[in-house]
Amino acid sequence: MHLFWKEQNFIIAKSKRPKEPGENKIKPVNKKVKPRTPKMKERESVDSSLKSQSILTQVMDKGNFQKLAATLSLAAGQSIELRCKGSNVTWKYPSYLDTFKDSRLSVKQLDRYSQLILANSTAADTGEYSCWLQLCNGNKCRKDETKTGSTYIFFTDKEELFVPTPSYFEIVYLNPDKPAVIPCRVTTPSAKVTLHREFPAEEIETDGTDIIYDAKKGFVFQHPTSDHKGIVYCKAESQGAPQISIKYHLLYVEVPKGPPSATIAVSSSRARFSDRVRVVCSVLGEPDVDVNFKWQYPGQESRRPVITQNFWRLINRGIGHTTRISKSVLLVEDFEDIDAGNYVCIAQNLQGETTVATKVELK
């Protein structure tokens, strides 16, 4: 009775308040409210935020963690520890650290994360460091695109404004169908970098459209032409004397893309017993496109011994255009009747394959 009286008084007290204009009756407490579906733009922003969630962090002092931005600058000589969440993580970092099996680099997979430690960093360590989670089903694995992390680290060194390279001279192919990169990357993102031609000695203007500079890539020629060919170098300045990069030889390429353009030739189409027969398969193509050769010949099923040799070289077509000639030579040292028949060369590249053949008869 006491409880009922209190509730009644409460209701009376409420009724004394003047009713606000448009005020509705008391809504039932148990009414179900349908969740609001986000609008398309909201859903897109949510999806994109999920996709861009980074699983990469940097371990700071006293066990603190910091999410990494797109770029990070550290003084050369510092050590860095990165962690990537997940039980099956793959890393990508400057390839030379693997090539030379650098003991300064340590990568360990633990139960809940993978750890990358780089000790005593140098300017040469400048580059992209990224990781991603692998989704595996048996022996088949794929990259989980929603769980990745990436950062580009500049290891700054005032004595090494350019990222060191193992060579003092590099060839860059200028293909009219795709951008070309002169890879004079810097260790200090604020450095002023210019591009220069060796002969005639002049600075090449970068207009920000056809030729642009990206500190993480180098100079990018968006639409290479034969006018860009020649020997060039980069110059960098940052609070001190300017520094010069290695030299780059720009070679212009003008070869149609597609399966190899192959030809075949034989030393003699009619051979005698004990003759030496030489069959050559040749392909003219782009300088940076590899060609693989396969042979089919009459004595193959009988395991008739033959000698094959593959090689290639660059040739200049006289107007600044450079192409690559790839050859495969098949040699029969001591011709017999089993060697008479068709010699077939199959040339393959990433665009497809081409088959050419020639016939050798016994005299």
Coordinates of C-alpha atoms in Angstrom, one line a residue:
M1 CA 0.0 0.0 0.0
H2 CA 2.9 2.3 0.8
L3 CA 4.5 1.7 -2.5
F4 CA 1.3 2.3 -4.4
W5 CA 0.8 5.6 -2.6
K6 CA 4.3 6.8 -3.6
E7 CA 3.7 5.9 -7.2
Q8 CA 0.3 7.7 -7.2
N9 CA 1.9 10.8 -5.7
F10 CA 4.5 10.7 -8.4
I11 CA 1.9 10.6 -11.1
I12 CA 0.0 13.5 -9.6
A13 CA 3.1 15.6 -9.3
K14 CA 3.8 15.0 -13.0
S15 CA 0.3 16.0 -14.0
K16 CA 0.8 19.5 -12.4
R17 CA 3.5 20.4 -15.0
P18 CA 2.0 22.4 -17.9
K19 CA 2.0 20.2 -21.0
E20 CA 4.4 21.3 -23.7
P21 CA 3.0 22.1 -27.1
G22 CA 3.0 18.9 -29.2
E23 CA 3.9 16.7 -26.3
N24 CA 2.8 13.1 -26.8
K25 CA 1.5 10.7 -24.3
I26 CA 4.0 8.6 -22.3
K27 CA 5.5 6.0 -24.7
P28 CA 5.5 2.4 -23.6
V29 CA 8.9 1.4 -22.2
N30 CA 8.9 -1.9 -24.0
K31 CA 8.5 -0.6 -27.5
K32 CA 11.1 -2.0 -29.9
V33 CA 13.1 0.6 -31.9
K34 CA 14.3 -0.5 -35.4
P35 CA 18.0 0.1 -35.8
R36 CA 18.7 2.9 -38.3
T37 CA 20.5 1.7 -41.4
P38 CA 23.3 4.0 -42.3
K39 CA 23.1 5.9 -45.6
M40 CA 25.2 4.8 -48.5
K41 CA 28.0 7.3 -47.8
E42 CA 28.1 6.3 -44.2
R43 CA 28.3 2.7 -45.0
E44 CA 31.1 3.4 -47.5
S45 CA 33.1 5.3 -44.9
V46 CA 32.6 2.4 -42.4
D47 CA 33.8 -0.2 -45.0
S48 CA 36.8 1.9 -46.0
S49 CA 37.8 2.4 -42.4
L50 CA 37.7 -1.3 -41.9
K51 CA 39.8 -1.9 -44.9
S52 CA 42.3 0.7 -43.9
Q53 CA 42.7 -0.5 -40.4
S54 CA 46.5 -1.1 -39.9
I55 CA 47.8 -4.0 -37.9
L56 CA 51.3 -2.5 -37.9
T57 CA 52.7 -0.7 -34.8
Q58 CA 56.1 0.6 -33.6
V59 CA 57.3 -0.4 -30.2
M60 CA 58.4 2.8 -28.3
D61 CA 60.2 3.3 -25.0
K62 CA 58.8 1.7 -21.8
G63 CA 56.6 -0.8 -23.7
N64 CA 54.4 1.8 -25.4
F65 CA 53.1 1.3 -28.9
Q66 CA 52.5 3.8 -31.7
K67 CA 50.5 3.3 -34.9
L68 CA 52.5 4.3 -37.9
A69 CA 51.7 6.9 -40.4
A70 CA 52.4 6.6 -44.2
T71 CA 56.0 7.8 -43.7
L72 CA 58.4 7.9 -40.8
S73 CA 61.8 9.6 -40.4
L74 CA 64.5 8.2 -38.1
A75 CA 68.2 9.1 -37.8
A76 CA 70.5 6.5 -39.2
G77 CA 72.1 4.5 -36.4
Q78 CA 68.8 4.0 -34.5
S79 CA 67.3 0.6 -34.0
I80 CA 63.6 0.0 -34.6
E81 CA 61.1 -2.6 -33.6
L82 CA 57.9 -3.2 -35.5
R83 CA 55.0 -5.5 -34.6
C84 CA 52.2 -6.9 -36.8
K85 CA 49.2 -8.4 -35.2
G86 CA 48.3 -12.0 -36.2
S87 CA 49.4 -15.6 -36.0
N88 CA 50.5 -15.9 -39.6
V89 CA 52.2 -12.7 -40.8
T90 CA 54.3 -12.0 -43.9
W91 CA 56.7 -9.1 -44.1
K92 CA 58.1 -7.0 -47.0
Y93 CA 61.1 -4.8 -46.5
P94 CA 64.1 -3.6 -48.7
S95 CA 65.2 -6.7 -50.6
Y96 CA 68.9 -6.2 -50.1
L97 CA 68.5 -7.1 -46.4
D98 CA 67.6 -10.6 -47.6
T99 CA 70.1 -10.7 -50.5
F100 CA 73.1 -10.1 -48.2
K101 CA 71.5 -12.0 -45.2
D102 CA 72.0 -9.0 -43.0
S103 CA 72.4 -10.1 -39.3
R104 CA 71.0 -6.7 -38.2
L105 CA 67.5 -7.9 -39.2
S106 CA 65.5 -10.2 -37.1
V107 CA 62.0 -11.4 -37.9
K108 CA 60.1 -13.7 -35.4
Q109 CA 56.5 -15.1 -35.5
L110 CA 55.0 -15.3 -32.0
D111 CA 51.6 -16.5 -30.9
R112 CA 49.7 -13.3 -31.4
Y113 CA 52.0 -11.1 -33.4
S114 CA 55.1 -11.0 -35.6
Q115 CA 58.1 -9.0 -34.6
L116 CA 60.6 -7.2 -36.9
I117 CA 63.7 -5.7 -35.3
L118 CA 66.3 -3.8 -37.3
A119 CA 69.4 -2.8 -35.4
N120 CA 72.0 -0.1 -36.2
S121 CA 70.1 1.2 -39.1
T122 CA 71.8 2.8 -42.1
A123 CA 70.8 5.1 -44.9
A124 CA 70.6 2.0 -47.2
D125 CA 67.7 0.7 -45.1
T126 CA 65.4 3.5 -46.3
G127 CA 62.4 2.0 -47.9
E128 CA 58.9 0.5 -47.5
Y129 CA 58.2 -1.8 -44.5
S130 CA 54.9 -3.6 -44.7
C131 CA 53.1 -6.7 -43.4
W132 CA 49.9 -8.6 -43.9
L133 CA 48.0 -11.5 -42.5
Q134 CA 48.0 -14.7 -44.4
L135 CA 44.8 -16.8 -44.7
C136 CA 45.6 -20.4 -45.3
N137 CA 43.6 -23.5 -46.3
G138 CA 45.9 -26.4 -46.3
N139 CA 48.9 -25.6 -48.4
K140 CA 47.1 -22.7 -50.2
C141 CA 47.5 -19.2 -48.7
R142 CA 46.3 -15.8 -49.7
K143 CA 46.7 -12.3 -48.5
D144 CA 44.0 -10.9 -46.2
E145 CA 43.4 -7.5 -47.8
T146 CA 41.6 -6.2 -44.7
K147 CA 44.5 -6.8 -42.3
T148 CA 47.6 -5.1 -43.6
G149 CA 50.0 -2.4 -42.5
S150 CA 52.6 -0.3 -44.3
T151 CA 55.0 2.6 -43.7
Y152 CA 57.9 4.1 -45.6
I153 CA 60.9 4.8 -43.4
F154 CA 63.5 7.4 -44.2
F155 CA 66.7 6.7 -42.3
T156 CA 68.2 10.2 -42.5
D157 CA 72.0 10.7 -42.9
K158 CA 73.5 14.0 -43.8
E159 CA 76.5 12.2 -45.3
E160 CA 74.3 10.0 -47.5
L161 CA 71.5 12.1 -49.0
F162 CA 70.8 9.4 -51.7
V163 CA 69.9 5.9 -50.7
P164 CA 73.1 3.9 -51.5
T165 CA 73.1 1.3 -54.3
P166 CA 75.4 -1.6 -54.9
S167 CA 76.4 -0.3 -58.4
Y168 CA 77.8 3.0 -59.7
F169 CA 75.8 2.9 -63.0
E170 CA 72.3 1.7 -63.9
I171 CA 70.4 1.2 -67.1
V172 CA 66.8 2.6 -67.2
Y173 CA 64.6 1.5 -70.1
L174 CA 62.2 4.1 -71.6
N175 CA 59.1 2.4 -72.9
P176 CA 56.5 4.6 -74.7
D177 CA 53.7 2.5 -73.2
K178 CA 54.6 2.9 -69.5
P179 CA 56.2 5.4 -67.0
A180 CA 59.9 5.1 -66.4
V181 CA 61.6 5.7 -63.0
I182 CA 65.1 7.1 -62.4
P183 CA 65.4 5.6 -58.9
C184 CA 67.5 8.3 -57.1
R185 CA 65.6 8.1 -53.8
V186 CA 66.7 10.2 -50.9
T187 CA 67.1 9.5 -47.2
T188 CA 65.9 13.0 -46.2
P189 CA 62.4 13.8 -47.5
S190 CA 62.9 17.5 -47.3
A191 CA 66.0 17.5 -49.5
K192 CA 65.8 19.5 -52.7
V193 CA 66.5 17.2 -55.7
T194 CA 67.2 18.1 -59.3
L195 CA 67.8 16.0 -62.4
H196 CA 70.7 16.7 -64.8
R197 CA 71.8 15.6 -68.2
E198 CA 75.5 14.7 -68.5
F199 CA 75.8 15.8 -72.2
P200 CA 75.0 18.4 -73.1
A201 CA 75.4 19.6 -69.5
E202 CA 72.0 20.9 -68.4
E203 CA 69.3 20.6 -65.7
I204 CA 66.2 18.8 -66.9
E205 CA 63.1 20.7 -65.8
T206 CA 60.5 18.9 -63.9
D207 CA 57.0 20.3 -64.6
G208 CA 55.1 18.2 -62.1
T209 CA 53.1 16.7 -65.0
D210 CA 55.2 14.8 -67.5
I211 CA 58.2 14.6 -65.2
I212 CA 57.6 14.4 -61.4
Y213 CA 59.8 13.7 -58.4
D214 CA 58.7 11.3 -55.6
A215 CA 61.1 11.0 -52.7
K216 CA 60.0 7.4 -52.3
K217 CA 60.6 6.5 -55.9
G218 CA 62.8 9.0 -57.7
F219 CA 62.1 10.9 -60.9
V220 CA 59.1 9.6 -62.9
F221 CA 58.8 10.1 -66.6
Q222 CA 55.1 9.7 -67.2
H223 CA 55.3 9.6 -71.0
P224 CA 58.9 8.6 -72.1
T225 CA 60.1 9.6 -75.6
S226 CA 63.3 9.1 -77.5
D227 CA 64.2 12.7 -76.6
H228 CA 64.8 11.6 -73.0
K229 CA 67.5 9.1 -73.8
G230 CA 71.1 9.7 -72.6
I231 CA 73.1 9.7 -69.4
V232 CA 71.6 11.5 -66.4
Y233 CA 72.3 12.0 -62.7
C234 CA 70.5 13.5 -59.7
K235 CA 71.7 16.3 -57.4
A236 CA 70.4 16.7 -53.8
E237 CA 70.8 19.6 -51.3
S238 CA 69.9 19.7 -47.6
Q239 CA 71.7 22.1 -45.2
G240 CA 75.1 21.5 -46.7
A241 CA 77.1 20.8 -49.8
P242 CA 75.1 19.2 -52.7
Q243 CA 75.6 15.5 -53.3
I244 CA 75.5 13.7 -56.7
S245 CA 73.8 10.3 -57.3
I246 CA 75.1 7.5 -59.4
K247 CA 74.7 7.8 -63.2
Y248 CA 71.7 6.4 -65.1
H249 CA 71.8 5.4 -68.8
L250 CA 68.4 6.0 -70.3
L251 CA 67.8 3.7 -73.3
Y252 CA 64.7 4.1 -75.4
V253 CA 62.7 1.0 -76.4
E254 CA 60.3 0.7 -79.2
V255 CA 59.2 -2.9 -79.7
P256 CA 55.6 -4.0 -79.9
K257 CA 54.2 -5.9 -77.0
G258 CA 53.1 -9.4 -77.5
P259 CA 54.3 -13.0 -77.9
P260 CA 58.0 -13.3 -79.0
S261 CA 58.8 -12.5 -82.6
A262 CA 60.9 -15.6 -83.4
T263 CA 62.9 -16.8 -86.4
I264 CA 64.8 -20.0 -86.9
A265 CA 67.8 -20.8 -89.1
V266 CA 69.9 -23.9 -89.7
S267 CA 73.5 -24.3 -90.8
S268 CA 72.5 -26.8 -93.5
S269 CA 69.1 -28.2 -94.4
R270 CA 70.8 -31.3 -95.9
A271 CA 73.4 -33.0 -93.8
R272 CA 75.7 -36.0 -94.2
F273 CA 76.6 -38.6 -91.7
S274 CA 78.9 -37.2 -88.9
D275 CA 78.2 -33.6 -89.9
R276 CA 77.9 -30.9 -87.3
V277 CA 74.4 -29.3 -87.5
R278 CA 73.6 -26.0 -85.8
V279 CA 70.1 -24.7 -85.4
V280 CA 69.5 -21.1 -84.1
C281 CA 66.3 -19.7 -82.7
S282 CA 66.3 -15.9 -82.4
V283 CA 63.9 -13.4 -80.8
L284 CA 63.9 -9.6 -81.0
G285 CA 62.1 -7.9 -78.1
E286 CA 62.1 -5.5 -75.2
P287 CA 65.3 -5.1 -73.3
D288 CA 63.8 -6.0 -69.9
V289 CA 61.6 -8.9 -71.0
D290 CA 63.0 -12.4 -70.5
V291 CA 62.5 -15.1 -73.2
N292 CA 62.4 -18.8 -72.4
F293 CA 63.2 -21.4 -75.1
K294 CA 62.1 -25.0 -75.5
W295 CA 63.1 -27.4 -78.2
Q296 CA 61.6 -30.5 -79.9
Y297 CA 63.9 -32.5 -82.2
P298 CA 63.8 -35.9 -84.0
G299 CA 66.0 -37.9 -81.6
Q300 CA 64.4 -36.5 -78.4
E301 CA 62.4 -39.6 -77.5
S302 CA 65.5 -41.8 -78.0
R303 CA 67.4 -39.4 -75.8
R304 CA 69.7 -38.5 -78.5
P305 CA 72.4 -36.2 -77.0
V306 CA 72.3 -32.6 -78.2
I307 CA 73.9 -29.4 -76.8
T308 CA 71.7 -26.3 -76.2
Q309 CA 72.9 -22.8 -75.2
N310 CA 70.8 -19.6 -74.5
F311 CA 72.1 -16.1 -74.4
W312 CA 71.0 -12.5 -75.1
R313 CA 72.5 -9.0 -75.7
L314 CA 71.3 -5.5 -76.2
I315 CA 71.6 -3.9 -79.7
N316 CA 71.2 -0.3 -80.7
R317 CA 69.1 0.3 -83.8
G318 CA 71.0 3.5 -84.7
I319 CA 68.4 6.1 -83.7
G320 CA 68.6 5.8 -79.9
H321 CA 66.2 2.8 -79.9
T322 CA 67.5 -0.2 -78.0
T323 CA 66.2 -3.7 -78.3
R324 CA 67.2 -7.1 -76.9
I325 CA 68.1 -10.1 -79.1
S326 CA 67.7 -13.5 -77.4
K327 CA 69.0 -16.6 -78.9
S328 CA 68.9 -20.4 -78.3
V329 CA 71.3 -22.6 -80.2
L330 CA 70.8 -26.4 -80.6
L331 CA 73.9 -28.3 -81.7
V332 CA 74.1 -31.9 -83.1
E333 CA 77.7 -32.9 -83.0
D334 CA 77.6 -36.1 -85.0
F335 CA 74.6 -36.3 -87.4
E336 CA 73.0 -39.7 -87.9
D337 CA 69.8 -40.8 -89.7
I338 CA 67.9 -40.6 -86.4
D339 CA 68.6 -36.8 -86.4
A340 CA 66.8 -36.2 -89.7
G341 CA 63.4 -34.5 -89.4
N342 CA 61.8 -31.3 -87.9
Y343 CA 63.5 -29.1 -85.4
V344 CA 60.9 -27.0 -83.5
C345 CA 61.7 -24.0 -81.3
I346 CA 59.1 -22.7 -78.8
A347 CA 59.8 -19.1 -77.6
Q348 CA 57.9 -17.9 -74.5
N349 CA 57.4 -14.6 -72.7
L350 CA 54.8 -13.2 -70.3
Q351 CA 52.6 -12.3 -73.3
G352 CA 52.5 -15.8 -74.9
E353 CA 54.5 -18.1 -77.0
T354 CA 55.6 -18.5 -80.6
T355 CA 56.5 -21.7 -82.4
V356 CA 58.9 -21.9 -85.4
A357 CA 60.4 -24.9 -87.2
T358 CA 62.9 -26.0 -89.8
K359 CA 63.6 -29.3 -91.4
V360 CA 67.0 -31.1 -91.8
E361 CA 67.3 -34.0 -94.2
L362 CA 69.9 -36.7 -94.6
K363 CA 71.9 -36.4 -97.9

